[in-house]
Amino acid sequence: MKKFTCVEDIGDLRAAVAEALEIKRDRFAYSELGRNRTLLMIFFNSSLRTRLSTQKAAMNLGMNVMVLDVNQGAWKLETERGVVMDGDKAEHLLEAIPVMASYCDLIGVRSFAQLKDKAEDYEERVIEQFIRYSGRPVFSMEAATRHPLQSFADLITIEEHKTTERPKIVMTWAPHPKALPQAVPNSFAEWINATDYEFVITHPEGYELDPKFVGRAKVEYDQRKAFEGADFIYAKNWSAYADPNYGQVISTDRDWTVDSEKMALTNNAYFMHCLPVRRNMIVTDEVIESERSLVIPEAANREISAEVVIKRLLESLK
Ligand code: AN0
Ligand code: CP
């Protein structure tokens, strides 16, 4: 594996999950693989889980790790070519990328959608430039349109908890006061569509995702109807994708908050969310604290998904 930005990069999902479960049984089994190798993690946006779990995964593999928060202490970076750099950005990505690459073997990048220009976001201009100009294996730590380390951890968590061959998985939009990217729901949809599980997406009208990611999923506008018989409820907010509202909050309707009354419509479903989560906007205290809530094991599996990905990228260096 030379890069990791989307589900195709991981190849066979069953093999990937099997490898994850093997690593989970002994996460130090490959502690020699990364010896004298350096991971550089570059953050254009905040993070708690990705930062810690990815660093931990790299340390499990014996790597050295460097972290750069571009917006805290580094020069502000211009990302567009051809710009006259007379503003506040002191350095261009076209110099910064090869310089950073010269100090490391692998690069992880977190760079969210700007939510202003759909074409620019959906072309993945930032991470694509890292892939093109670094000469190093690059992996996404959430890019503009996908968050594959999260989706991989979500799939591992589902595999560990499912009690039927083909569980019913429902991804529901839920309210949030600020505009968030579509990366997490796009990516979750892309990964679940690569399984043979029953998959339903529910959201208010106007929150339709890119059809490329919706794929074979059934879209159900009635949230309560969607919840009927569900084995897993995956909640997430996202801003509008459809024009003319791209990147905007068009509803904060708390009738869409996941609560116990709605969970009672399901097949005793597990509750999932990638975190960070706003309680009593996305989900009630009662549901997130219930014994069916998987938010903590899901976050813990981020170490495992990252370790599989970094291991495979290290193996490609040999
Ligand atoms: C981000 C998002 O929705 O993409 C990161 C989630 C992992 N969430 C927030 O910015 C709150
Ligand atoms: N789920 C997730 O990626 O969390 P962070 O934004 O804290 O990394």
XYZ file of C-alpha atoms and ligand atoms in Angstrom:
337
model
C 0.000 0.000 0.000
C 1.552 3.303 -1.154
C -1.153 5.673 0.090
C -4.314 5.527 2.194
C -7.044 8.011 1.403
C -10.103 5.889 0.557
C -11.594 2.410 0.916
C -10.063 1.103 -2.339
C -6.562 1.615 -0.932
C -7.053 -1.011 1.784
C -8.099 -3.733 -0.681
C -10.032 -6.756 0.604
C -12.016 -5.646 3.667
C -12.235 -9.091 5.263
C -8.443 -9.419 5.107
C -8.033 -5.913 6.539
C -10.383 -6.626 9.456
C -8.655 -9.981 10.104
C -5.300 -8.180 10.186
C -6.745 -5.588 12.567
C -8.025 -8.256 14.957
C -4.673 -10.023 14.820
C -2.873 -6.766 15.691
C -5.371 -6.112 18.462
C -4.401 -9.432 20.061
C -0.724 -8.361 20.104
C -0.200 -4.751 19.134
C 3.580 -4.983 19.693
C 4.107 -7.962 17.368
C 5.675 -5.722 14.687
C 7.670 -3.432 16.975
C 10.828 -3.887 14.843
C 9.165 -2.924 11.560
C 9.356 0.823 12.170
C 12.785 0.962 13.777
C 14.695 4.086 12.586
C 11.677 5.145 10.547
C 9.986 8.491 11.159
C 6.332 9.422 10.854
C 5.444 13.087 10.372
C 1.872 13.961 11.301
C 0.713 17.293 9.882
C -2.413 18.925 11.291
C -4.170 21.811 9.563
C -7.106 21.276 12.002
C -7.665 20.293 15.643
C -7.710 16.682 16.822
C -7.772 14.623 20.003
C -8.280 11.000 18.896
C -6.450 11.040 15.575
C -3.427 12.745 17.074
C -3.096 10.327 20.005
C -4.215 7.056 18.386
C -2.030 7.497 15.294
C 1.004 8.416 17.379
C 0.366 5.404 19.631
C 0.003 3.102 16.611
C 3.309 4.347 15.176
C 5.028 3.862 18.554
C 3.646 0.282 18.719
C 5.465 -0.295 15.417
C 8.706 1.109 16.832
C 8.631 4.366 14.872
C 9.781 7.845 15.787
C 7.009 10.416 15.494
C 7.019 14.144 14.783
C 3.881 16.278 14.924
C 3.418 19.619 13.199
C 0.418 21.829 13.931
C 0.562 24.078 10.915
C -1.562 26.778 12.549
C 0.432 26.863 15.788
C 4.012 27.949 15.316
C 4.621 27.067 11.667
C 4.469 29.574 8.813
C 1.011 29.976 7.356
C 0.911 27.965 4.144
C -0.455 28.985 0.759
C -2.058 26.005 -0.991
C -3.043 27.488 -4.379
C -0.478 27.774 -7.172
C -0.224 31.087 -9.028
C -1.254 33.269 -6.085
C 0.688 36.529 -5.560
C 1.749 35.934 -1.983
C 1.298 39.427 -0.613
C -1.082 38.378 2.195
C -0.558 36.648 5.528
C 0.804 33.362 4.132
C 4.601 33.272 4.332
C 5.325 29.949 2.644
C 3.932 27.833 -0.188
C 2.966 24.188 0.134
C 5.121 23.503 -2.948
C 8.282 24.250 -0.940
C 6.963 23.098 2.426
C 5.993 19.591 1.234
C 9.402 18.478 -0.102
C 11.148 20.076 2.879
C 8.927 18.219 5.361
C 9.267 15.008 3.334
C 13.069 15.222 3.582
C 12.813 14.688 7.347
C 10.536 11.606 7.396
C 9.528 8.270 5.830
C 5.728 8.459 6.103
C 3.346 11.430 6.188
C -0.110 11.683 7.785
C -2.199 14.723 6.857
C -5.317 16.227 8.430
C -6.870 18.904 6.247
C -10.627 19.540 6.453
C -12.908 20.850 3.739
C -13.083 24.653 3.641
C -16.846 24.376 2.887
C -16.718 27.383 0.539
C -15.999 25.928 -2.894
C -17.382 22.424 -3.488
C -15.160 21.704 -6.491
C -12.033 22.707 -4.599
C -12.955 20.518 -1.596
C -14.017 17.505 -3.674
C -10.779 17.629 -5.718
C -8.896 17.048 -2.433
C -6.334 19.639 -3.436
C -4.314 19.635 -0.219
C -3.767 15.902 0.342
C -3.342 15.322 -3.407
C -0.449 17.793 -3.403
C 1.169 15.891 -0.541
C 0.839 12.645 -2.516
C 2.242 14.241 -5.653
C 5.113 16.302 -4.284
C 6.345 14.457 -1.168
C 7.638 11.233 -2.737
C 6.543 9.520 0.513
C 3.627 7.237 1.361
C 0.841 9.559 2.548
C -2.226 8.723 4.596
C -5.329 10.700 5.416
C -6.027 11.672 9.009
C -9.306 13.206 7.654
C -9.118 15.063 4.385
C -11.753 17.208 2.660
C -14.108 14.419 1.612
C -13.175 11.298 3.619
C -11.974 10.081 7.026
C -10.844 6.519 6.241
C -8.995 5.763 9.521
C -12.287 6.504 11.281
C -14.353 4.369 8.902
C -11.920 1.476 9.245
C -12.160 1.700 13.064
C -15.964 1.869 12.745
C -15.984 -1.296 10.631
C -13.724 -3.143 13.087
C -16.121 -2.124 15.892
C -19.149 -3.361 13.930
C -17.391 -6.671 13.203
C -16.676 -7.119 16.911
C -20.291 -6.463 17.951
C -22.549 -7.757 15.175
C -24.660 -10.812 15.997
C -26.010 -11.468 12.475
C -24.212 -11.972 9.166
C -25.889 -8.959 7.553
C -26.715 -6.363 10.226
C -28.935 -3.378 9.430
C -26.844 -0.227 9.713
C -28.510 3.184 9.834
C -26.527 6.380 9.441
C -28.526 9.322 10.732
C -27.942 13.059 10.394
C -28.285 14.867 13.733
C -28.281 18.572 14.615
C -25.168 20.639 15.380
C -24.766 24.421 15.673
C -21.739 24.749 13.355
C -21.090 23.739 9.757
C -19.211 20.427 9.624
C -17.661 18.650 6.625
C -19.261 15.637 4.901
C -16.023 13.651 5.271
C -17.131 11.317 8.077
C -20.542 10.389 6.575
C -19.108 10.119 3.030
C -16.387 7.825 4.243
C -18.623 5.691 6.477
C -20.985 5.239 3.519
C -18.100 4.295 1.236
C -16.885 1.610 3.663
C -20.316 0.182 4.487
C -21.186 0.104 0.793
C -18.141 -2.122 0.339
C -19.754 -4.726 2.657
C -22.987 -6.615 1.994
C -24.759 -5.171 5.063
C -28.183 -3.551 4.857
C -27.540 0.181 4.800
C -29.975 3.069 5.282
C -29.145 6.781 5.408
C -31.635 9.163 7.010
C -31.536 12.971 7.045
C -33.807 15.996 6.580
C -34.480 17.102 3.018
C -31.671 19.286 1.722
C -28.937 17.205 3.411
C -28.477 14.745 0.515
C -24.867 13.564 0.218
C -22.871 13.171 -2.998
C -24.550 10.242 -4.870
C -21.087 8.788 -5.410
C -20.896 8.092 -1.680
C -24.568 7.220 -1.127
C -24.122 4.385 -3.615
C -26.466 1.453 -2.960
C -27.723 2.837 0.395
C -31.451 3.399 0.819
C -32.255 7.040 1.641
C -35.194 7.360 4.073
C -36.364 10.848 5.061
C -38.437 9.574 7.997
C -35.890 9.045 10.786
C -38.215 6.933 12.940
C -39.038 4.649 10.025
C -35.328 4.310 9.229
C -34.589 3.251 12.833
C -37.039 0.311 12.743
C -35.152 -2.957 13.142
C -31.701 -1.313 13.065
C -28.755 -3.166 14.620
C -26.401 -0.158 14.580
C -27.258 3.563 14.695
C -24.390 5.697 13.397
C -25.071 9.361 14.161
C -23.259 12.293 12.582
C -23.916 15.879 11.653
C -22.877 17.246 8.285
C -23.444 20.502 6.437
C -25.379 20.605 3.182
C -23.709 19.166 0.098
C -26.324 20.161 -2.486
C -26.238 23.509 -4.253
C -26.960 26.321 -3.561
C -26.401 25.542 0.144
C -23.017 23.786 -0.046
C -21.251 23.963 3.334
C -24.171 25.589 5.136
C -26.269 24.704 8.176
C -29.850 24.609 6.874
C -31.434 23.041 9.975
C -30.631 22.536 13.659
C -33.934 20.725 14.279
C -33.575 18.906 17.599
C -36.356 16.572 16.610
C -33.451 14.735 14.897
C -31.447 14.263 18.136
C -30.946 10.550 18.879
C -32.858 9.754 22.085
C -34.104 6.681 23.989
C -37.565 6.847 22.459
C -36.061 6.490 18.957
C -33.560 3.845 20.052
C -36.554 1.826 21.324
C -37.713 1.491 17.685
C -34.536 -0.408 16.791
C -33.501 -4.028 17.231
C -31.795 -3.059 20.522
C -29.228 -1.265 18.348
C -25.793 -0.175 19.343
C -25.158 3.574 19.218
C -22.068 4.815 17.366
C -20.456 8.247 16.847
C -16.898 9.099 15.820
C -16.545 11.828 18.506
C -16.151 14.651 19.359
C -19.882 14.786 20.045
C -22.118 17.562 21.328
C -24.391 15.974 23.926
C -28.095 16.769 23.770
C -27.646 18.098 20.215
C -26.504 14.916 18.425
C -27.459 12.422 21.171
C -28.973 12.532 24.644
C -26.899 11.860 27.767
C -29.022 8.778 28.365
C -28.238 7.151 24.994
C -24.517 7.951 24.927
C -24.145 6.680 28.498
C -26.214 3.533 27.883
C -24.719 0.061 27.779
C -25.457 -0.025 24.023
C -23.174 2.951 23.361
C -19.985 2.004 21.487
C -18.363 5.426 21.350
C -15.429 4.517 23.607
C -14.533 1.110 22.038
C -14.930 2.792 18.636
C -12.396 5.478 19.574
C -10.079 2.815 21.063
C -10.143 0.992 17.713
C -8.606 4.061 16.072
C -5.251 2.841 17.402
C -5.839 -0.486 15.645
C -6.971 0.908 12.296
C -3.998 3.290 12.292
C -1.604 0.462 13.134
C -2.785 -1.673 10.200
C -2.450 1.270 7.823
C 0.986 2.384 9.053
C 2.211 -1.229 9.058
C 1.185 -1.678 5.425
C 2.772 1.635 4.408
C 6.011 0.660 6.187
C 5.998 -2.689 4.386
C 5.830 -0.800 1.068
C 9.126 0.962 1.898
C 11.190 -2.206 1.814
C -14.996 17.048 12.545
C -15.913 16.641 11.398
O -17.132 16.617 11.578
O -15.407 16.334 10.309
C -14.078 15.934 12.934
C -14.735 14.636 13.258
C -13.787 13.523 13.462
N -15.800 17.433 13.695
C -15.784 18.639 14.195
O -15.150 19.530 13.675
C -16.599 18.896 15.445
N -12.852 11.005 15.500
C -11.790 11.814 15.322
O -11.148 11.822 14.279
O -11.520 12.629 16.380
P -10.444 13.805 16.425
O -10.994 14.922 15.556
O -10.371 14.181 17.872
O -9.153 13.317 15.884
